[in-house]
Amino acid sequence: MKYTLIILALLCAHTAFGQESVLSFKNLDFKTQLRNVENYSLSDSRTNNVAVILAQKKKIQGYLFNSDFKKIGEASGTHLKKKYKEVIGYSIENEKRYTLVFSTSSNKKFGYISLDLESGEIKTDEIEFKFEGEKYLETVSFENRMILMSATKKNALILREFTPNFTFKTIATFQLDSDDKEQQLLKSIGFFSVEGGMTKIDNRVPNTIDRSSKENKLYHKDDKLYLTFEDDDIQTILHIIDLSSLSLTTKTFEYPEGWTSEFKNYNSFIHGENLFHIASSKDEMIFQVKNFDNEVIKEYHADQISDIEFKNSPIIQDGSAYRKAKRELKTTKQFLRKITSGDIGVSIHKEDGNYQITLGSYAMISSGGGGFSGVPMGPMGGTTIPVGGGQTLYVPSYNPTFSSFNGYGFSKAVYINGLFDSDFNHIKNEEFQDNIFDRVKEYQEDLKWDTAEDIFIHNDNTYFSYWNTKEREYRLLKF
């Protein structure tokens, strides 16, 4: 195998975008100027090693780096069959064996690529497994294990672990309320078909309103899974699954009540050990922070005749059917009218010790050709995002950071941004700064010949990688 490995200095100077180059290497076995390159970044939560897996047509090559980005292993071999197109997750065994699990577009058949980055061997095969009257929902990575989630029509949630023997083993089943239509894990997509109805959220990074406005959301932090369901005009239902004890706890959080009118729209968001509520009508809006004991920590209110005192940005209307477009709305009345007519949402992430919070709504809009420009669910629970000109980009679901990043900047939304301290006090007279996705997007604008971009969290830092087709070079940067 011909390759040249170049480790860039870890203490190189930061640029105006705030990135640091940490790794670069060439692969002369890949064809020049072809963009059909796959790029997967797999983080080991125990050792802080990271595996980089690259593929082009039938060739697949893996590299293992330690926490200082020094190469400590590699492997090369032949790719899996073409029908397995979507990566749904990965597992790590004995620190050196990384296994990528793939799915067909129907989510009914699965295959794997297992890379032994110590011996250099790559093994690929189909997985002998069939769902028993279930539908695929999502996967999560826990202690380097891949957990597959599926659901039955009777609303049973089934967890399976991908084993070292390359199959799936059932580890838990939880029966959710089968009579409550708002808690259904599967959603109808026609007269005879259903699919998974959960949107996986990575709240360590920014999320657009179109993602946070989904009614059923899945969050993962440490050994906990958080599933939220918006129950009509009454409450948010939160199911907490402990992956260590394989137990389920359920909590409910009533929606805020309007001061002067009845609210029409509600939604929630989970961050840390807090639940955030947004509720609105054309007359008023409430943004509320609650802890998991259902105690209100902070509440902010806005009405149509007053300025919104807790915002650090103009009122922004973003997006159009064919291109990015942004304009400012002048009055709170306009803002309330628009967010109440769309799918309302709130998004929170923490940056530089403060909370950046976005409040608003998302609406599907006509594409002018009889269709619409929206963010529907893609195959296997991933997301398709509009990228202009009526085109969409499919984003796989196993890496929700990547899904959030690729949807960032391509939504039809009306929103405000607010800056809050660690106690959720509003920080006044401070400009809302660009977040980490803004900085990565700005860096991308100057790139040429880039493809197979990836963005992921590793060792509590955000990394962006891509393949340079002209130089046949992989590049990794920390932001």
mmCIF file of N, CA, C and O in Angstrom, residues 159-218:
data_model
loop_
_atom_site.group_PDB
_atom_site.id
_atom_site.type_symbol
_atom_site.label_atom_id
_atom_site.label_comp_id
_atom_site.label_asym_id
_atom_site.label_seq_id
_atom_site.Cartn_x
_atom_site.Cartn_y
_atom_site.Cartn_z
ATOM 1 N N LEU A 159 -34.410 -2.949 22.873
ATOM 2 C CA LEU A 159 -32.988 -2.619 22.779
ATOM 3 C C LEU A 159 -32.208 -3.896 22.521
ATOM 4 O O LEU A 159 -32.406 -4.913 23.202
ATOM 5 N N ARG A 160 -31.306 -3.838 21.536
ATOM 6 C CA ARG A 160 -30.419 -4.950 21.236
ATOM 7 C C ARG A 160 -28.982 -4.459 21.187
ATOM 8 O O ARG A 160 -28.721 -3.371 20.683
ATOM 9 N N GLU A 161 -28.078 -5.303 21.652
ATOM 10 C CA GLU A 161 -26.654 -4.977 21.586
ATOM 11 C C GLU A 161 -26.013 -5.743 20.431
ATOM 12 O O GLU A 161 -26.296 -6.932 20.214
ATOM 13 N N PHE A 162 -25.156 -5.044 19.682
ATOM 14 C CA PHE A 162 -24.379 -5.710 18.644
ATOM 15 C C PHE A 162 -23.211 -6.421 19.317
ATOM 16 O O PHE A 162 -22.403 -5.802 20.001
ATOM 17 N N THR A 163 -23.113 -7.722 19.134
ATOM 18 C CA THR A 163 -22.187 -8.541 19.905
ATOM 19 C C THR A 163 -20.869 -8.763 19.167
ATOM 20 O O THR A 163 -20.789 -8.561 17.943
ATOM 21 N N PRO A 164 -19.826 -9.233 19.877
ATOM 22 C CA PRO A 164 -18.563 -9.580 19.218
ATOM 23 C C PRO A 164 -18.703 -10.705 18.199
ATOM 24 O O PRO A 164 -17.806 -10.897 17.364
ATOM 25 N N ASN A 165 -19.829 -11.449 18.252
ATOM 26 C CA ASN A 165 -20.083 -12.517 17.289
ATOM 27 C C ASN A 165 -20.821 -12.013 16.048
ATOM 28 O O ASN A 165 -21.332 -12.806 15.252
ATOM 29 N N PHE A 166 -20.934 -10.691 15.916
ATOM 30 C CA PHE A 166 -21.507 -10.043 14.737
ATOM 31 C C PHE A 166 -22.994 -10.373 14.559
ATOM 32 O O PHE A 166 -23.457 -10.688 13.456
ATOM 33 N N THR A 167 -23.727 -10.292 15.652
ATOM 34 C CA THR A 167 -25.175 -10.419 15.589
ATOM 35 C C THR A 167 -25.787 -9.488 16.631
ATOM 36 O O THR A 167 -25.065 -8.776 17.339
ATOM 37 N N PHE A 168 -27.121 -9.482 16.738
ATOM 38 C CA PHE A 168 -27.810 -8.619 17.684
ATOM 39 C C PHE A 168 -28.444 -9.464 18.783
ATOM 40 O O PHE A 168 -29.138 -10.439 18.498
ATOM 41 N N LYS A 169 -28.232 -9.046 20.032
ATOM 42 C CA LYS A 169 -28.779 -9.750 21.186
ATOM 43 C C LYS A 169 -29.722 -8.819 21.939
ATOM 44 O O LYS A 169 -29.350 -7.706 22.311
ATOM 45 N N THR A 170 -30.955 -9.271 22.181
ATOM 46 C CA THR A 170 -31.920 -8.459 22.922
ATOM 47 C C THR A 170 -31.475 -8.305 24.371
ATOM 48 O O THR A 170 -31.163 -9.286 25.048
ATOM 49 N N ILE A 171 -31.437 -7.056 24.850
ATOM 50 C CA ILE A 171 -31.029 -6.803 26.231
ATOM 51 C C ILE A 171 -32.141 -6.195 27.068
ATOM 52 O O ILE A 171 -32.085 -6.249 28.305
ATOM 53 N N ALA A 172 -33.163 -5.620 26.433
ATOM 54 C CA ALA A 172 -34.267 -5.040 27.213
ATOM 55 C C ALA A 172 -35.458 -4.765 26.306
ATOM 56 O O ALA A 172 -35.295 -4.495 25.107
ATOM 57 N N THR A 173 -36.660 -4.825 26.900
ATOM 58 C CA THR A 173 -37.895 -4.436 26.220
ATOM 59 C C THR A 173 -38.710 -3.568 27.168
ATOM 60 O O THR A 173 -38.916 -3.925 28.329
ATOM 61 N N PHE A 174 -39.164 -2.426 26.675
ATOM 62 C CA PHE A 174 -39.974 -1.499 27.485
ATOM 63 C C PHE A 174 -41.299 -1.273 26.763
ATOM 64 O O PHE A 174 -41.316 -0.894 25.584
ATOM 65 N N GLN A 175 -42.399 -1.483 27.480
ATOM 66 C CA GLN A 175 -43.708 -1.269 26.895
ATOM 67 C C GLN A 175 -44.181 0.147 27.210
ATOM 68 O O GLN A 175 -44.429 0.502 28.361
ATOM 69 N N LEU A 176 -44.293 0.990 26.174
ATOM 70 C CA LEU A 176 -44.834 2.333 26.347
ATOM 71 C C LEU A 176 -46.346 2.292 26.125
ATOM 72 O O LEU A 176 -46.890 1.300 25.631
ATOM 73 N N ASP A 177 -47.016 3.367 26.497
ATOM 74 C CA ASP A 177 -48.472 3.440 26.407
ATOM 75 C C ASP A 177 -48.913 3.244 24.952
ATOM 76 O O ASP A 177 -48.603 4.064 24.084
ATOM 77 N N SER A 178 -49.615 2.160 24.697
ATOM 78 C CA SER A 178 -50.028 1.861 23.321
ATOM 79 C C SER A 178 -51.307 2.584 22.923
ATOM 80 O O SER A 178 -51.646 2.642 21.730
ATOM 81 N N ASP A 179 -52.023 3.153 23.896
ATOM 82 C CA ASP A 179 -53.285 3.827 23.602
ATOM 83 C C ASP A 179 -53.114 5.327 23.343
ATOM 84 O O ASP A 179 -53.967 5.939 22.714
ATOM 85 N N ASP A 180 -52.013 5.898 23.848
ATOM 86 C CA ASP A 180 -51.769 7.332 23.674
ATOM 87 C C ASP A 180 -51.138 7.568 22.301
ATOM 88 O O ASP A 180 -49.990 7.208 22.054
ATOM 89 N N LYS A 181 -51.885 8.162 21.386
ATOM 90 C CA LYS A 181 -51.394 8.344 20.023
ATOM 91 C C LYS A 181 -50.187 9.277 19.969
ATOM 92 O O LYS A 181 -49.394 9.227 19.023
ATOM 93 N N GLU A 182 -50.032 10.131 20.990
ATOM 94 C CA GLU A 182 -48.904 11.064 20.989
ATOM 95 C C GLU A 182 -47.602 10.395 21.412
ATOM 96 O O GLU A 182 -46.525 10.954 21.234
ATOM 97 N N GLN A 183 -47.667 9.198 21.983
ATOM 98 C CA GLN A 183 -46.467 8.503 22.435
ATOM 99 C C GLN A 183 -46.036 7.381 21.500
ATOM 100 O O GLN A 183 -45.195 6.563 21.867
ATOM 101 N N GLN A 184 -46.572 7.349 20.296
ATOM 102 C CA GLN A 184 -46.259 6.253 19.391
ATOM 103 C C GLN A 184 -44.836 6.373 18.845
ATOM 104 O O GLN A 184 -44.434 7.418 18.343
ATOM 105 N N LEU A 185 -44.086 5.296 18.967
ATOM 106 C CA LEU A 185 -42.715 5.257 18.467
ATOM 107 C C LEU A 185 -42.658 5.148 16.955
ATOM 108 O O LEU A 185 -41.671 5.545 16.329
ATOM 109 N N LEU A 186 -43.717 4.590 16.351
ATOM 110 C CA LEU A 186 -43.798 4.462 14.902
ATOM 111 C C LEU A 186 -44.864 5.412 14.377
ATOM 112 O O LEU A 186 -45.910 5.589 14.991
ATOM 113 N N LYS A 187 -44.582 5.998 13.235
ATOM 114 C CA LYS A 187 -45.508 6.935 12.622
ATOM 115 C C LYS A 187 -45.952 6.407 11.264
ATOM 116 O O LYS A 187 -45.158 5.875 10.502
ATOM 117 N N SER A 188 -47.235 6.593 10.958
ATOM 118 C CA SER A 188 -47.755 6.173 9.656
ATOM 119 C C SER A 188 -47.248 7.103 8.567
ATOM 120 O O SER A 188 -47.234 8.329 8.730
ATOM 121 N N ILE A 189 -46.817 6.510 7.447
ATOM 122 C CA ILE A 189 -46.373 7.317 6.297
ATOM 123 C C ILE A 189 -47.212 6.995 5.066
ATOM 124 O O ILE A 189 -46.869 7.336 3.957
ATOM 125 N N GLY A 190 -48.315 6.341 5.277
ATOM 126 C CA GLY A 190 -49.225 5.982 4.193
ATOM 127 C C GLY A 190 -50.295 5.068 4.750
ATOM 128 O O GLY A 190 -50.403 4.859 5.956
ATOM 129 N N PHE A 191 -51.077 4.508 3.851
ATOM 130 C CA PHE A 191 -52.169 3.631 4.301
ATOM 131 C C PHE A 191 -51.637 2.320 4.875
ATOM 132 O O PHE A 191 -52.244 1.727 5.753
ATOM 133 N N PHE A 192 -50.489 1.849 4.365
ATOM 134 C CA PHE A 192 -50.044 0.510 4.733
ATOM 135 C C PHE A 192 -48.633 0.488 5.315
ATOM 136 O O PHE A 192 -48.087 -0.581 5.545
ATOM 137 N N SER A 193 -48.035 1.634 5.574
ATOM 138 C CA SER A 193 -46.622 1.645 5.955
ATOM 139 C C SER A 193 -46.388 2.538 7.161
ATOM 140 O O SER A 193 -47.046 3.563 7.348
ATOM 141 N N VAL A 194 -45.443 2.115 7.994
ATOM 142 C CA VAL A 194 -45.025 2.911 9.143
ATOM 143 C C VAL A 194 -43.504 2.939 9.184
ATOM 144 O O VAL A 194 -42.820 2.097 8.605
ATOM 145 N N GLU A 195 -42.958 3.939 9.865
ATOM 146 C CA GLU A 195 -41.519 4.029 10.057
ATOM 147 C C GLU A 195 -41.236 4.680 11.399
ATOM 148 O O GLU A 195 -42.138 5.201 12.067
ATOM 149 N N GLY A 196 -39.966 4.636 11.817
ATOM 150 C CA GLY A 196 -39.572 5.241 13.076
ATOM 151 C C GLY A 196 -39.841 6.728 13.102
ATOM 152 O O GLY A 196 -39.619 7.428 12.117
ATOM 153 N N GLY A 197 -40.333 7.214 14.263
ATOM 154 C CA GLY A 197 -40.717 8.618 14.356
ATOM 155 C C GLY A 197 -39.930 9.421 15.359
ATOM 156 O O GLY A 197 -40.446 10.385 15.922
ATOM 157 N N MET A 198 -38.668 9.024 15.637
ATOM 158 C CA MET A 198 -37.833 9.760 16.589
ATOM 159 C C MET A 198 -36.757 10.553 15.848
ATOM 160 O O MET A 198 -36.207 10.084 14.853
ATOM 161 N N THR A 199 -36.471 11.759 16.344
ATOM 162 C CA THR A 199 -35.359 12.559 15.826
ATOM 163 C C THR A 199 -34.263 12.600 16.879
ATOM 164 O O THR A 199 -34.499 13.034 18.008
ATOM 165 N N LYS A 200 -33.071 12.128 16.514
ATOM 166 C CA LYS A 200 -31.957 12.081 17.460
ATOM 167 C C LYS A 200 -31.280 13.446 17.518
ATOM 168 O O LYS A 200 -30.893 14.002 16.497
ATOM 169 N N ILE A 201 -31.140 13.961 18.730
ATOM 170 C CA ILE A 201 -30.593 15.300 18.960
ATOM 171 C C ILE A 201 -29.260 15.190 19.695
ATOM 172 O O ILE A 201 -29.148 14.486 20.698
ATOM 173 N N ASP A 202 -28.249 15.893 19.196
ATOM 174 C CA ASP A 202 -26.989 16.056 19.923
ATOM 175 C C ASP A 202 -26.967 17.471 20.480
ATOM 176 O O ASP A 202 -26.729 18.437 19.749
ATOM 177 N N ASN A 203 -27.269 17.626 21.769
ATOM 178 C CA ASN A 203 -27.377 18.975 22.341
ATOM 179 C C ASN A 203 -26.043 19.554 22.768
ATOM 180 O O ASN A 203 -26.002 20.621 23.388
ATOM 181 N N ARG A 204 -24.941 18.886 22.419
ATOM 182 C CA ARG A 204 -23.613 19.472 22.647
ATOM 183 C C ARG A 204 -23.257 20.491 21.567
ATOM 184 O O ARG A 204 -22.296 21.240 21.705
ATOM 185 N N VAL A 205 -24.036 20.500 20.496
ATOM 186 C CA VAL A 205 -23.780 21.386 19.361
ATOM 187 C C VAL A 205 -25.069 22.119 19.009
ATOM 188 O O VAL A 205 -26.153 21.751 19.470
ATOM 189 N N PRO A 206 -24.994 23.163 18.178
ATOM 190 C CA PRO A 206 -26.215 23.872 17.785
ATOM 191 C C PRO A 206 -27.155 22.972 16.989
ATOM 192 O O PRO A 206 -26.721 22.095 16.239
ATOM 193 N N ASN A 207 -28.449 23.184 17.170
ATOM 194 C CA ASN A 207 -29.466 22.489 16.389
ATOM 195 C C ASN A 207 -30.423 23.515 15.805
ATOM 196 O O ASN A 207 -30.846 24.448 16.501
ATOM 197 N N THR A 208 -30.760 23.359 14.542
ATOM 198 C CA THR A 208 -31.689 24.281 13.913
ATOM 199 C C THR A 208 -33.097 24.062 14.459
ATOM 200 O O THR A 208 -33.422 23.010 15.006
ATOM 201 N N ILE A 209 -33.937 25.058 14.259
ATOM 202 C CA ILE A 209 -35.314 24.979 14.739
ATOM 203 C C ILE A 209 -36.067 23.839 14.065
ATOM 204 O O ILE A 209 -36.912 23.187 14.690
ATOM 205 N N ASP A 210 -35.763 23.544 12.810
ATOM 206 C CA ASP A 210 -36.501 22.451 12.159
ATOM 207 C C ASP A 210 -36.226 21.105 12.833
ATOM 208 O O ASP A 210 -37.084 20.230 12.829
ATOM 209 N N ARG A 211 -35.045 20.914 13.434
ATOM 210 C CA ARG A 211 -34.777 19.686 14.183
ATOM 211 C C ARG A 211 -35.409 19.750 15.570
ATOM 212 O O ARG A 211 -36.042 18.798 16.026
ATOM 213 N N SER A 212 -35.231 20.878 16.251
ATOM 214 C CA SER A 212 -35.730 20.967 17.631
ATOM 215 C C SER A 212 -37.246 21.084 17.699
ATOM 216 O O SER A 212 -37.835 20.889 18.766
ATOM 217 N N SER A 213 -37.888 21.395 16.569
ATOM 218 C CA SER A 213 -39.354 21.503 16.584
ATOM 219 C C SER A 213 -40.050 20.158 16.396
ATOM 220 O O SER A 213 -41.284 20.091 16.449
ATOM 221 N N LYS A 214 -39.287 19.086 16.177
ATOM 222 C CA LYS A 214 -39.916 17.771 16.071
ATOM 223 C C LYS A 214 -40.600 17.411 17.391
ATOM 224 O O LYS A 214 -40.119 17.741 18.470
ATOM 225 N N GLU A 215 -41.714 16.695 17.293
ATOM 226 C CA GLU A 215 -42.501 16.399 18.481
ATOM 227 C C GLU A 215 -41.894 15.274 19.316
ATOM 228 O O GLU A 215 -42.036 15.266 20.539
ATOM 229 N N ASN A 216 -41.256 14.305 18.672
ATOM 230 C CA ASN A 216 -40.667 13.172 19.385
ATOM 231 C C ASN A 216 -39.159 13.198 19.205
ATOM 232 O O ASN A 216 -38.664 13.083 18.080
ATOM 233 N N LYS A 217 -38.429 13.331 20.306
ATOM 234 C CA LYS A 217 -36.977 13.487 20.207
ATOM 235 C C LYS A 217 -36.264 12.492 21.110
ATOM 236 O O LYS A 217 -36.786 12.072 22.148
ATOM 237 N N LEU A 218 -35.043 12.148 20.690
ATOM 238 C CA LEU A 218 -34.194 11.226 21.430
ATOM 239 C C LEU A 218 -32.873 11.916 21.734
ATOM 240 O O LEU A 218 -32.229 12.458 20.833
#
